[in-house]
Coordinates of C-alpha atoms and ligand atoms in Angstrom, one line a residue:
M240 CA -5.0 2.9 46.0
T241 CA -2.8 5.2 44.1
E242 CA -3.8 4.5 40.5
K243 CA 0.1 3.8 40.3
T244 CA -0.2 0.8 42.1
T245 CA -3.3 -1.1 39.5
C246 CA -1.3 -1.2 37.2
R247 CA 1.7 -3.8 36.6
N248 CA 2.4 -3.2 32.9
L249 CA 1.3 -0.6 30.4
V250 CA 0.6 -1.7 27.0
L251 CA 0.8 0.4 24.2
V252 CA -1.5 -0.6 21.1
L253 CA -0.7 1.1 17.7
G254 CA -2.9 2.7 14.9
D255 CA -2.2 -0.3 13.2
Q256 CA -2.7 -2.6 15.8
L257 CA -5.9 -2.8 15.9
T258 CA -6.2 -7.0 16.8
P259 CA -7.8 -8.7 19.6
G260 CA -4.6 -12.0 18.9
L261 CA -2.0 -9.1 19.3
S262 CA 1.2 -10.6 20.7
S263 CA 1.6 -7.7 23.5
L264 CA -2.2 -8.4 24.5
V265 CA -2.0 -12.1 24.6
R266 CA 0.6 -11.9 27.0
S267 CA -1.0 -9.2 28.9
D268 CA -3.5 -9.7 31.7
P269 CA -6.3 -7.1 31.4
E270 CA -6.8 -7.2 36.0
R271 CA -3.7 -6.1 36.0
D272 CA -2.4 -4.0 33.0
R273 CA -3.8 -0.7 31.4
V274 CA -4.0 -0.3 27.8
L275 CA -2.6 3.0 25.7
M276 CA -3.4 4.0 22.9
V277 CA -2.5 7.9 21.4
E278 CA -3.7 10.0 18.6
V279 CA -0.9 12.0 18.4
M280 CA 0.5 14.7 16.1
D281 CA 3.6 13.2 15.3
E282 CA 2.0 10.2 13.2
A283 CA -0.5 12.2 11.6
S284 CA 1.8 14.1 10.1
Y285 CA 5.3 12.7 9.4
V286 CA 3.7 12.6 5.8
R287 CA 0.7 14.9 5.2
H288 CA -2.0 11.8 4.9
H289 CA -5.3 11.8 3.1
R290 CA -7.9 12.6 5.1
K291 CA -9.8 9.9 4.8
K292 CA -6.8 7.9 6.1
I293 CA -6.6 9.8 9.2
A294 CA -10.1 10.0 9.9
F295 CA -10.4 5.8 9.1
L296 CA -7.3 5.1 11.6
F297 CA -9.0 7.3 14.4
S298 CA -12.1 6.0 14.2
A299 CA -11.0 2.3 14.4
M300 CA -8.9 3.0 17.0
R301 CA -11.3 4.3 19.0
H302 CA -13.7 1.8 18.2
F303 CA -11.0 -1.0 19.0
A304 CA -10.5 1.2 22.0
E305 CA -14.4 0.2 23.1
D306 CA -14.5 -3.1 22.1
L307 CA -11.0 -4.0 24.7
R308 CA -13.2 -2.1 27.2
E309 CA -16.1 -4.1 26.3
A310 CA -13.5 -7.3 26.7
G311 CA -12.9 -6.2 29.9
W312 CA -9.7 -4.0 29.4
T313 CA -8.7 -0.3 31.4
V314 CA -8.0 1.8 28.5
D315 CA -6.5 5.3 28.8
Y316 CA -7.2 6.7 25.4
V317 CA -5.8 9.9 24.4
T318 CA -7.4 11.8 21.4
L319 CA -5.5 14.5 19.4
D320 CA -7.0 17.0 21.2
A321 CA -6.9 16.1 24.3
A322 CA -5.6 18.7 26.8
G323 CA -1.9 18.2 27.4
N324 CA -0.8 15.6 24.9
S325 CA 2.8 15.8 23.6
G326 CA 2.1 14.7 19.7
S327 CA 4.9 11.8 20.2
F328 CA 4.7 8.4 21.1
R329 CA 7.3 9.0 23.1
G330 CA 5.9 11.6 24.6
E331 CA 2.5 10.0 25.4
V332 CA 4.4 6.8 27.0
A333 CA 6.3 9.6 29.2
R334 CA 3.2 11.2 30.4
A335 CA 1.9 7.3 30.9
V336 CA 4.5 5.9 32.8
K337 CA 5.3 9.4 35.3
R338 CA 1.4 9.2 35.7
L339 CA 1.1 5.4 36.3
G340 CA 4.5 4.1 37.2
P341 CA 4.2 0.1 35.7
A342 CA 6.7 -1.9 36.3
R343 CA 7.1 -2.4 32.4
V344 CA 6.5 -0.8 29.2
V345 CA 4.9 -4.0 26.6
V346 CA 4.6 -3.5 23.2
T347 CA 4.0 -5.1 19.9
E348 CA 6.8 -4.5 17.7
P349 CA 5.6 -1.1 15.0
G350 CA 5.5 -1.5 11.0
E351 CA 7.9 1.1 10.4
W352 CA 11.3 1.3 10.9
R353 CA 11.6 5.0 11.9
V354 CA 9.6 4.0 14.9
L355 CA 11.3 0.9 15.9
D356 CA 14.2 3.2 15.7
D357 CA 13.1 5.4 18.7
M358 CA 11.0 3.2 20.5
K359 CA 14.8 1.4 21.1
D360 CA 15.9 4.0 23.2
W361 CA 12.9 4.1 25.0
A362 CA 14.0 2.0 27.8
R363 CA 17.0 4.6 28.9
A364 CA 15.4 8.0 28.3
L365 CA 12.1 6.5 30.1
R366 CA 13.9 4.9 32.6
V367 CA 11.2 1.7 32.4
P368 CA 12.3 -1.6 30.7
V369 CA 10.5 -1.8 27.3
D370 CA 9.0 -4.9 26.0
I371 CA 9.4 -5.3 21.9
L372 CA 7.5 -8.4 20.8
T373 CA 7.2 -10.0 17.5
D374 CA 3.7 -9.4 15.6
T375 CA 3.0 -12.4 15.0
R376 CA 0.3 -11.5 12.8
F377 CA 2.3 -12.0 9.3
L378 CA 2.9 -15.3 8.3
C379 CA 6.8 -15.2 7.7
D380 CA 8.9 -12.7 10.0
P381 CA 11.8 -10.7 9.4
A382 CA 14.3 -13.9 10.7
S383 CA 12.7 -16.4 8.6
F384 CA 12.8 -13.8 5.4
R385 CA 16.7 -13.1 5.8
A386 CA 17.0 -16.4 5.6
W387 CA 15.1 -17.7 2.8
A388 CA 17.1 -14.7 1.2
S389 CA 20.3 -15.2 2.3
G390 CA 23.2 -16.4 -0.7
R391 CA 20.3 -15.7 -3.2
K392 CA 21.2 -13.2 -6.1
Q393 CA 17.8 -12.6 -6.8
L394 CA 14.8 -12.4 -4.4
R395 CA 12.2 -13.3 -7.0
M396 CA 8.6 -13.0 -4.9
E397 CA 7.9 -16.2 -7.4
Y398 CA 9.9 -18.0 -5.3
F399 CA 9.1 -16.6 -1.8
Y400 CA 5.5 -17.3 -2.3
R401 CA 6.2 -21.3 -3.3
E402 CA 7.9 -21.5 -0.4
M403 CA 4.5 -20.2 1.6
R404 CA 2.5 -21.8 -0.2
R405 CA 4.3 -25.3 0.7
R406 CA 5.1 -24.0 4.4
T407 CA 0.9 -23.1 4.8
G408 CA -0.3 -25.8 2.9
L409 CA -2.7 -23.2 1.1
L410 CA -3.6 -24.6 -2.4
M411 CA -1.9 -27.7 -2.3
E412 CA -2.1 -31.3 -3.4
G413 CA 0.0 -33.1 -1.2
D414 CA 3.4 -31.3 -2.2
K415 CA 2.1 -30.4 -5.7
P416 CA 0.2 -27.2 -6.3
A417 CA -3.9 -27.3 -7.2
G418 CA -4.6 -27.4 -10.4
G419 CA -0.9 -28.3 -11.5
K420 CA 0.2 -24.5 -11.6
W421 CA 2.4 -22.3 -9.5
N422 CA 0.3 -19.4 -10.8
F423 CA -2.3 -18.8 -13.2
D424 CA -2.0 -15.4 -14.3
T425 CA -1.7 -16.6 -18.3
D426 CA -6.0 -16.9 -17.7
N427 CA -6.0 -13.1 -16.0
R428 CA -4.8 -9.7 -17.2
K429 CA -8.1 -9.5 -19.6
P430 CA -9.2 -5.5 -20.4
A431 CA -12.3 -5.0 -19.6
K432 CA -15.7 -3.8 -21.5
P433 CA -17.2 -0.4 -20.4
D434 CA -21.0 -3.0 -20.1
L435 CA -19.4 -5.9 -17.9
F436 CA -21.7 -6.0 -14.8
L437 CA -19.5 -4.7 -11.9
P438 CA -19.2 -5.2 -7.9
S439 CA -19.1 -2.4 -5.7
P440 CA -17.6 -2.7 -2.2
K441 CA -19.6 -3.0 1.0
R442 CA -20.2 1.1 2.0
F443 CA -20.4 1.7 6.3
A444 CA -22.7 4.6 7.2
P445 CA -20.6 6.7 9.6
D446 CA -21.8 6.2 13.8
R447 CA -21.3 8.9 16.1
I448 CA -18.0 8.1 16.7
T449 CA -16.7 8.0 13.5
Q450 CA -18.9 11.6 12.9
E451 CA -16.4 12.8 15.9
V452 CA -13.5 12.0 14.5
L453 CA -14.8 13.7 10.6
D454 CA -15.3 16.5 12.3
L455 CA -11.9 16.7 14.5
V456 CA -10.0 15.9 11.2
G457 CA -11.9 18.5 9.2
R458 CA -10.8 20.8 11.8
S459 CA -7.4 19.4 12.2
F460 CA -5.9 18.8 8.9
P461 CA -7.8 22.1 6.5
D462 CA -5.1 21.7 3.8
N463 CA -4.3 18.1 3.5
I464 CA -5.3 16.3 0.5
G465 CA -8.8 14.2 0.2
T466 CA -12.5 14.3 0.5
L467 CA -13.5 13.9 3.8
E468 CA -17.1 12.6 2.8
P469 CA -18.6 10.5 2.0
F470 CA -17.0 8.2 4.4
W471 CA -18.0 4.9 4.1
F472 CA -15.3 2.4 5.3
A473 CA -15.9 -0.5 7.8
V474 CA -14.0 0.8 11.3
T475 CA -14.6 -2.1 13.3
R476 CA -13.5 -5.9 13.1
S477 CA -17.0 -7.0 12.7
E478 CA -17.6 -4.5 9.4
A479 CA -14.7 -5.5 7.7
E480 CA -15.1 -8.9 8.5
E481 CA -18.7 -7.8 6.0
A482 CA -16.7 -5.9 3.7
F483 CA -14.7 -9.3 2.9
A484 CA -17.8 -11.6 3.0
H485 CA -19.4 -9.4 0.5
F486 CA -16.0 -9.3 -1.8
L487 CA -16.2 -13.0 -1.6
E488 CA -20.0 -13.5 -2.6
T489 CA -20.0 -10.7 -5.4
A490 CA -16.1 -9.7 -6.8
L491 CA -13.8 -12.9 -6.1
A492 CA -14.8 -15.2 -9.2
G493 CA -14.1 -12.3 -11.1
F494 CA -10.9 -11.0 -9.2
G495 CA -8.1 -12.6 -11.6
T496 CA -9.4 -12.2 -14.9
Y497 CA -9.9 -8.2 -14.6
Q498 CA -6.8 -7.7 -12.3
D499 CA -5.3 -5.4 -14.6
A500 CA -8.2 -3.7 -16.1
M501 CA -8.9 0.0 -15.7
L502 CA -12.4 1.3 -17.0
R503 CA -13.6 5.5 -16.9
G504 CA -15.3 6.4 -13.8
E505 CA -15.0 3.0 -11.7
K506 CA -13.2 2.9 -9.1
F507 CA -13.1 -0.5 -7.8
L508 CA -14.0 -3.3 -10.5
F509 CA -13.3 -6.7 -8.8
H510 CA -10.9 -5.3 -6.2
S511 CA -11.4 -6.3 -3.1
V512 CA -10.8 -3.4 -1.2
L513 CA -9.7 -4.7 1.9
S514 CA -6.0 -3.6 2.1
A515 CA -6.7 -0.5 4.8
Y516 CA -8.4 -3.1 7.1
L517 CA -5.5 -5.9 6.7
N518 CA -2.9 -3.6 7.4
A519 CA -4.8 -1.7 10.7
G520 CA -4.9 -5.2 11.6
L521 CA -9.2 -5.3 11.6
L522 CA -8.6 -8.3 9.0
D523 CA -6.1 -11.8 9.4
P524 CA -4.6 -12.1 6.2
L525 CA -4.2 -16.1 7.0
D526 CA -7.9 -16.5 7.7
L527 CA -8.8 -14.4 3.8
C528 CA -7.0 -17.1 2.1
R529 CA -7.9 -20.1 3.9
K530 CA -11.5 -18.9 3.2
V531 CA -10.3 -17.8 -0.4
E532 CA -9.3 -21.5 -0.6
A533 CA -12.7 -23.1 0.5
A534 CA -14.5 -21.0 -1.8
Y535 CA -12.5 -22.3 -4.8
R536 CA -12.7 -25.9 -3.1
E537 CA -16.6 -25.5 -2.8
G538 CA -16.9 -24.3 -6.0
R539 CA -17.8 -21.2 -5.9
A540 CA -14.7 -19.8 -7.3
P541 CA -12.2 -20.2 -10.0
L542 CA -8.9 -21.0 -9.7
N543 CA -7.6 -17.9 -11.3
A544 CA -9.7 -15.9 -9.4
A545 CA -8.1 -17.6 -5.9
E546 CA -5.1 -18.4 -6.9
G547 CA -4.5 -14.2 -7.8
F548 CA -6.1 -13.7 -5.0
I549 CA -3.9 -15.6 -2.7
R550 CA -1.1 -15.0 -3.7
Q551 CA -1.5 -11.1 -3.7
I552 CA -1.6 -11.2 -0.1
L553 CA 0.9 -15.0 0.6
G554 CA 3.2 -13.6 -1.6
W555 CA 3.3 -9.8 -2.2
R556 CA 2.1 -8.6 1.1
E557 CA 4.7 -11.0 3.0
Y558 CA 7.2 -10.5 0.3
V559 CA 7.8 -6.6 0.5
R560 CA 7.6 -6.6 4.4
G561 CA 10.3 -9.3 4.3
I562 CA 12.2 -6.6 1.6
Y563 CA 11.5 -3.6 3.9
W564 CA 12.9 -5.1 6.7
L565 CA 15.9 -7.2 4.9
K566 CA 17.1 -3.5 3.6
M567 CA 16.2 -0.5 5.9
P568 CA 17.1 1.7 6.9
G569 CA 19.5 1.9 3.8
Y570 CA 16.3 1.3 1.2
V571 CA 14.8 4.6 1.6
M572 CA 17.7 6.7 0.0
E573 CA 18.3 4.3 -3.3
N574 CA 18.0 6.0 -6.5
A575 CA 19.7 3.6 -8.9
L576 CA 18.5 6.2 -12.0
G577 CA 19.2 9.0 -9.9
A578 CA 15.9 10.6 -11.0
T579 CA 15.9 14.3 -9.7
A580 CA 12.7 15.8 -11.6
P581 CA 10.0 17.4 -8.5
L582 CA 6.7 15.5 -8.2
P583 CA 4.4 17.4 -11.0
A584 CA 1.5 19.3 -8.7
F585 CA -1.2 17.5 -10.6
Y586 CA -0.6 14.9 -8.5
W587 CA -1.7 16.4 -5.4
T588 CA -5.0 18.3 -7.7
G589 CA -5.3 15.7 -10.0
E590 CA -5.7 19.1 -12.3
T591 CA -4.7 17.3 -15.7
D592 CA -5.4 16.7 -19.5
M593 CA -4.2 13.0 -19.5
L594 CA -7.1 11.2 -18.9
C595 CA -5.8 8.3 -17.4
L596 CA -3.8 10.1 -14.7
S597 CA -7.0 12.6 -13.9
E598 CA -9.2 9.5 -13.3
A599 CA -6.1 7.6 -11.1
V600 CA -5.5 11.0 -9.1
G601 CA -9.1 12.5 -9.0
Q602 CA -10.4 8.8 -7.2
T603 CA -7.4 9.0 -4.6
I604 CA -8.4 12.6 -3.6
D605 CA -12.1 11.1 -3.6
E606 CA -11.4 8.0 -1.7
A607 CA -8.0 7.2 -0.7
Y608 CA -7.7 4.4 -2.5
A609 CA -6.9 3.4 -6.4
H610 CA -6.0 0.2 -7.5
H611 CA -3.1 -1.9 -8.1
I612 CA -2.8 -1.6 -11.8
Q613 CA -3.7 2.3 -11.8
R614 CA -1.3 2.4 -8.9
L615 CA 1.6 0.6 -10.7
M616 CA 0.8 1.6 -14.5
I617 CA -0.7 5.4 -14.6
T618 CA 0.7 7.0 -11.2
G619 CA 4.1 5.1 -10.8
N620 CA 4.7 4.5 -15.0
F621 CA 4.3 8.4 -15.4
A622 CA 6.5 9.6 -12.4
L623 CA 9.1 6.7 -13.7
L624 CA 9.1 7.7 -17.3
A625 CA 9.1 11.6 -16.0
G626 CA 11.9 11.1 -14.3
V627 CA 10.6 12.0 -10.7
D628 CA 13.7 11.6 -7.5
P629 CA 12.1 8.4 -6.1
A630 CA 11.9 9.9 -2.8
E631 CA 8.7 12.4 -3.9
V632 CA 7.1 9.4 -5.2
H633 CA 7.2 7.5 -2.0
E634 CA 5.9 10.4 0.0
W635 CA 3.1 11.2 -2.1
Y636 CA 1.9 7.5 -2.2
L637 CA 2.8 7.0 1.6
A638 CA 0.5 10.0 2.3
V639 CA -2.4 9.2 -0.2
Y640 CA -3.6 5.9 0.0
A641 CA -5.9 4.5 3.3
D642 CA -3.8 1.7 3.5
A643 CA -0.4 2.8 3.4
Y644 CA 2.2 2.5 5.7
E645 CA 6.1 2.5 5.2
W646 CA 6.8 -1.3 5.0
V647 CA 4.1 -2.2 2.9
E648 CA 4.2 1.1 0.4
L649 CA 7.8 1.5 0.8
P650 CA 9.0 -1.4 -1.5
N651 CA 5.9 -1.5 -3.9
T652 CA 7.2 2.6 -4.7
L653 CA 10.8 2.4 -4.7
G654 CA 11.6 -1.0 -5.7
M655 CA 8.4 -1.9 -8.4
S656 CA 6.9 0.8 -9.3
Q657 CA 10.1 3.1 -10.0
F658 CA 13.3 0.5 -10.2
A659 CA 15.0 2.6 -7.7
D660 CA 16.4 -0.5 -6.1
G661 CA 18.0 -1.1 -9.1
G662 CA 16.0 -4.3 -10.0
L663 CA 16.0 -6.1 -6.7
L664 CA 12.1 -6.5 -6.7
G665 CA 11.6 -6.6 -10.7
S666 CA 13.7 -7.8 -13.0
K667 CA 12.5 -4.9 -15.3
P668 CA 11.2 -1.8 -14.5
Y669 CA 7.4 -1.7 -15.0
M670 CA 7.2 0.9 -17.8
S671 CA 4.5 1.2 -20.4
S672 CA 3.9 4.0 -23.5
G673 CA 0.3 4.9 -24.1
N674 CA -0.2 1.5 -26.0
Y675 CA -0.3 -0.7 -22.8
I676 CA -2.7 1.7 -21.5
N677 CA -5.1 1.6 -24.5
K678 CA -5.2 -1.9 -24.3
M679 CA -6.2 -2.4 -20.7
S680 CA -8.5 0.7 -20.1
D681 CA -11.3 2.4 -22.2
Y682 CA -9.5 6.3 -21.2
C683 CA -7.8 6.7 -24.8
G684 CA -10.8 6.9 -26.2
A685 CA -11.9 10.1 -24.3
C686 CA -8.7 11.5 -23.3
S687 CA -7.9 15.0 -25.3
Y688 CA -4.9 13.3 -26.2
D689 CA -3.9 11.1 -29.3
V690 CA -2.7 7.7 -27.9
R691 CA -1.6 6.8 -31.6
Q692 CA 0.7 9.6 -32.2
R693 CA 4.3 9.8 -30.9
T694 CA 5.3 13.9 -30.9
G695 CA 3.2 16.7 -31.6
D696 CA 0.5 18.6 -29.6
K697 CA -1.8 15.9 -29.0
A698 CA 0.2 13.3 -29.0
C699 CA -0.1 10.9 -25.6
P700 CA 2.8 12.2 -23.3
F701 CA 3.7 8.6 -22.4
N702 CA 4.8 8.0 -26.0
A703 CA 7.7 9.9 -26.4
L704 CA 8.6 10.1 -22.9
Y705 CA 8.7 6.0 -23.3
W706 CA 11.7 6.1 -25.2
D707 CA 13.7 9.2 -23.8
F708 CA 13.4 7.0 -20.7
L709 CA 15.3 4.1 -22.7
D710 CA 17.8 6.4 -24.0
R711 CA 18.6 8.7 -21.1
N712 CA 18.9 5.5 -18.7
A713 CA 20.6 3.2 -21.7
D714 CA 23.4 3.2 -19.0
V715 CA 21.9 1.4 -16.8
L716 CA 19.2 -0.6 -18.8
S717 CA 20.8 -1.3 -22.2
S718 CA 22.4 -4.7 -21.0
N719 CA 19.1 -6.3 -19.2
P720 CA 17.9 -8.8 -21.8
R721 CA 14.3 -8.3 -20.8
L722 CA 14.8 -4.7 -22.5
A723 CA 16.7 -6.0 -25.7
Q724 CA 13.6 -5.9 -27.7
P725 CA 12.7 -2.2 -26.7
Y726 CA 16.4 -1.0 -27.0
S727 CA 16.4 -2.7 -30.7
S728 CA 13.3 -1.0 -31.8
W729 CA 15.2 2.6 -30.6
K730 CA 18.1 1.7 -32.2
R731 CA 16.9 1.2 -35.4
M732 CA 14.7 4.0 -35.5
D733 CA 15.9 6.9 -37.6
T734 CA 17.9 9.5 -35.9
E735 CA 15.2 12.1 -37.2
K736 CA 12.6 10.2 -35.1
Q737 CA 14.9 9.7 -32.0
G738 CA 16.0 13.5 -32.3
A739 CA 11.8 14.4 -32.7
M740 CA 11.0 12.4 -29.6
R741 CA 13.5 13.9 -27.7
R742 CA 12.9 17.1 -28.2
H743 CA 9.5 16.7 -27.1
A744 CA 9.7 14.9 -24.3
G745 CA 12.4 17.5 -22.9
E746 CA 9.2 19.9 -23.4
I747 CA 6.8 17.9 -21.4
R748 CA 10.0 17.6 -19.1
R749 CA 10.1 21.2 -18.9
K750 CA 6.5 21.7 -18.5
L751 CA 6.0 19.0 -15.7
A752 CA 8.8 21.3 -14.1
A753 CA 7.5 24.6 -15.0
N754 CA 4.2 24.0 -13.4
E755 CA 2.4 24.3 -16.8
R756 CA -0.6 22.3 -17.5
V757 CA -0.1 18.8 -19.5
Ligands
FAD36 P1 -6.8 -6.2 -4.0 O1 -6.2 -6.3 -5.6 O2 -7.8 -6.8 -4.3 O3 -5.6 -7.5 -4.1 C1 -5.9 -8.2 -2.5 C2 -4.7 -7.5 -2.0 O4 -3.7 -8.2 -1.3 C3 -4.7 -6.5 -0.9 O5 -6.0 -5.7 -0.2 C4 -3.4 -6.3 -0.4 O6 -3.5 -6.7 0.9 C5 -2.9 -7.5 -0.9 N1 -1.6 -6.9 -1.9 C6 -2.1 -6.9 -3.6 N2 -1.0 -6.7 -4.4 C7 0.0 -6.0 -3.4 C8 1.5 -5.7 -3.0 N3 1.5 -5.4 -4.2 N4 2.1 -5.6 -2.0 C9 1.1 -5.9 -1.2 N5 -0.2 -6.2 -0.7 C10 -0.6 -6.5 -2.0 N6 -0.7 -1.4 -0.7 C11 -1.2 -1.8 0.2 O7 -1.5 -2.0 1.3 N7 -0.3 -0.3 0.9 C12 0.3 0.8 0.1 O8 0.7 1.6 0.8 C13 0.7 0.5 -1.0 N8 1.2 1.1 -2.3 C14 1.6 0.9 -3.2 C15 2.4 1.8 -4.2 C16 2.8 1.3 -5.3 C17 3.3 2.1 -6.1 C18 2.1 0.0 -6.2 C19 2.6 -0.1 -7.4 C20 1.1 -0.8 -5.1 C21 1.0 -0.1 -3.9 N9 0.4 -1.5 -3.0 C22 0.2 -0.5 -1.6 C23 0.0 -2.6 -3.2 C24 -1.2 -2.7 -4.2 O9 -1.9 -2.1 -5.0 C25 -2.4 -2.5 -3.2 O10 -2.2 -3.6 -2.0 C26 -3.8 -2.8 -3.5 O11 -4.2 -1.8 -4.7 C27 -4.9 -2.6 -2.7 O12 -6.5 -2.4 -2.5 P2 -7.2 -4.0 -2.5 O13 -7.4 -4.0 -1.3 O14 -8.0 -3.4 -3.7 O15 -6.0 -4.8 -3.2
DLZ37 C1 -1.0 6.4 10.1 C2 -1.1 6.4 11.9 C3 -1.5 8.1 11.6 C4 -2.1 9.0 10.9 N1 -1.6 8.6 13.1 C5 -1.7 7.5 14.6 C6 -1.9 8.1 15.9 O1 -1.9 9.1 16.2 N2 -1.4 7.1 16.3 C7 -0.6 5.8 16.6 O2 -1.1 5.1 17.2 N3 -0.9 5.3 14.9 C8 -1.4 6.4 14.0 N4 -0.8 5.7 12.8 C9 -0.1 4.8 12.6 C10 1.2 4.7 12.9 O3 2.0 5.9 12.1 C11 2.0 3.4 12.8 O4 1.6 2.8 13.9 C12 3.7 3.6 13.0 O5 3.9 4.3 12.1 C13 4.0 1.9 12.9 O6 3.9 1.3 12.0
SF4_38 FE1 -3.4 8.3 -20.9 FE2 -2.6 8.3 -23.3 FE3 -4.4 7.4 -23.3 FE4 -4.3 10.0 -22.6 S1 -4.0 9.1 -24.4 S2 -5.5 8.2 -21.4 S3 -2.9 9.9 -21.5 S4 -2.3 6.7 -22.3

């Protein structure tokens, strides 16, 4: 029998589809269909990914292929360095179609628009029917989100989230939210003290497969950002589940309270560090939410923590995906504030005198991870205030985090963080002077800049940039009712002070553009 007659359908499984219950696998038959998984240069280089991100995904893919084989599937797995690897999804599917002659290609829809767009042409180009199936791993599909969004002037996450709570029954008492409130954020957002006991995420030693991948990535991507070792990510479903169980036991209870805290040298605080696993398909979002709800109901976690965690997954994660599919492909080009400055070079090196930024970028280089408030209020806030082109900011976030795929990264960066969509995601830009960073962290006390000064060599750069940002963008922002207070403070400031602030901010922006140290 030739190879061709043994394969009915070819089931393509992408690198972020590492889920046994994936729609393409559920619809297929291990006896008659064949799985194709491919490491391809196009995916590994469409942005200059962090080396740990590539290593995580390749190792998780290889482990998943092993699990599928154990479950009885025949898997064709093409490694990055395999002879003849064409370097693209399209090229690898074409080679497999030629080799195996399947009746159909079956694939679960990809998470990124550019891949789906390409995929839609495969049937014509490869002369084989291609079935693109819905990704059932999400709790709200793009069509349902579109229906929810239709006719609404503002697409606020909070209302979407309430709808999702009702739909799933999570943290509900009949038709009322548990504890009488939908959102317990007022109990959250406390700064942390350096002597607070802090948990740490579960770490796993690299096995033979991971070690091979680390060697391959080290050889193939010598100039990409990121420390490759120590490498401790979970790379299988069972490890990821262990990491989640460890979070439930050691960190969930403090999750809400310290959600916005930042501490020097503390990279994870009470965060779960599960996003890379969730987004690759190693964990199931609804299962996590149910287990967190159970922890609350059994008295193992307070309501503010359980609600806060569930909101991130049931609310934010689903909401940003809905926005992505609603607004693409035009969304990626939006630039409501007309920002054009280049991304400062220190985003790739961490070499800056601003301690908050050197901490956030430094741990990003080491871990391919920074927690939400570092992404939003340190790296994101600074890029916003400095007027960096949102497309460059987007490319950086997509590259440097192990959890980054465009469907989740783009709305967070372009919408939430850079206000480049003009307020679709947030009713005002997430921006602050050094004051907020000082309140929420212990960075400023050890920084060579003085957070209380607004101008002069020692002044915290966030301060002048903050006022200069408001001034430069007054045309777009000054009528925003949520910015009435800062604009009225700016107007009340005497013109000499305003001038000094503009000059100082201009000097910082000049230095950044000239790649001088700030
Ligand atoms: P936790 O704080 O423990 O939260 C639990 C889970 O909730 C996360 O694992 C994640 O799945 C989900 N979650 C929390 N906040 C968000 C959010 N705003 N959007 C979507 N899911 C959320 N998240 C990504 O998964 N990939 C990205 O590429 C990404 N890029 C971001 C870029 C910017 C500029 C900002 C401000 C945020 C970005 N986020 C992204 C959201 C968030 O910062 C990360 O999900 C979170 O930091 C991951 O760490 P964690 O697992 O410890 O999260
Ligand atoms: C992110 C990524 C990388 C680095 N490499 C691969 C790869 O070699 N093979 C693969 O199947 N997927 C990879 N991915 C994830 C894809 O980019 C992702 O599946 C698409 O962007 C669709 O979301
Ligand atoms: Fe960051 Fe300014 Fe504080 Fe330094 S003083 S850590 S630059 S906010």
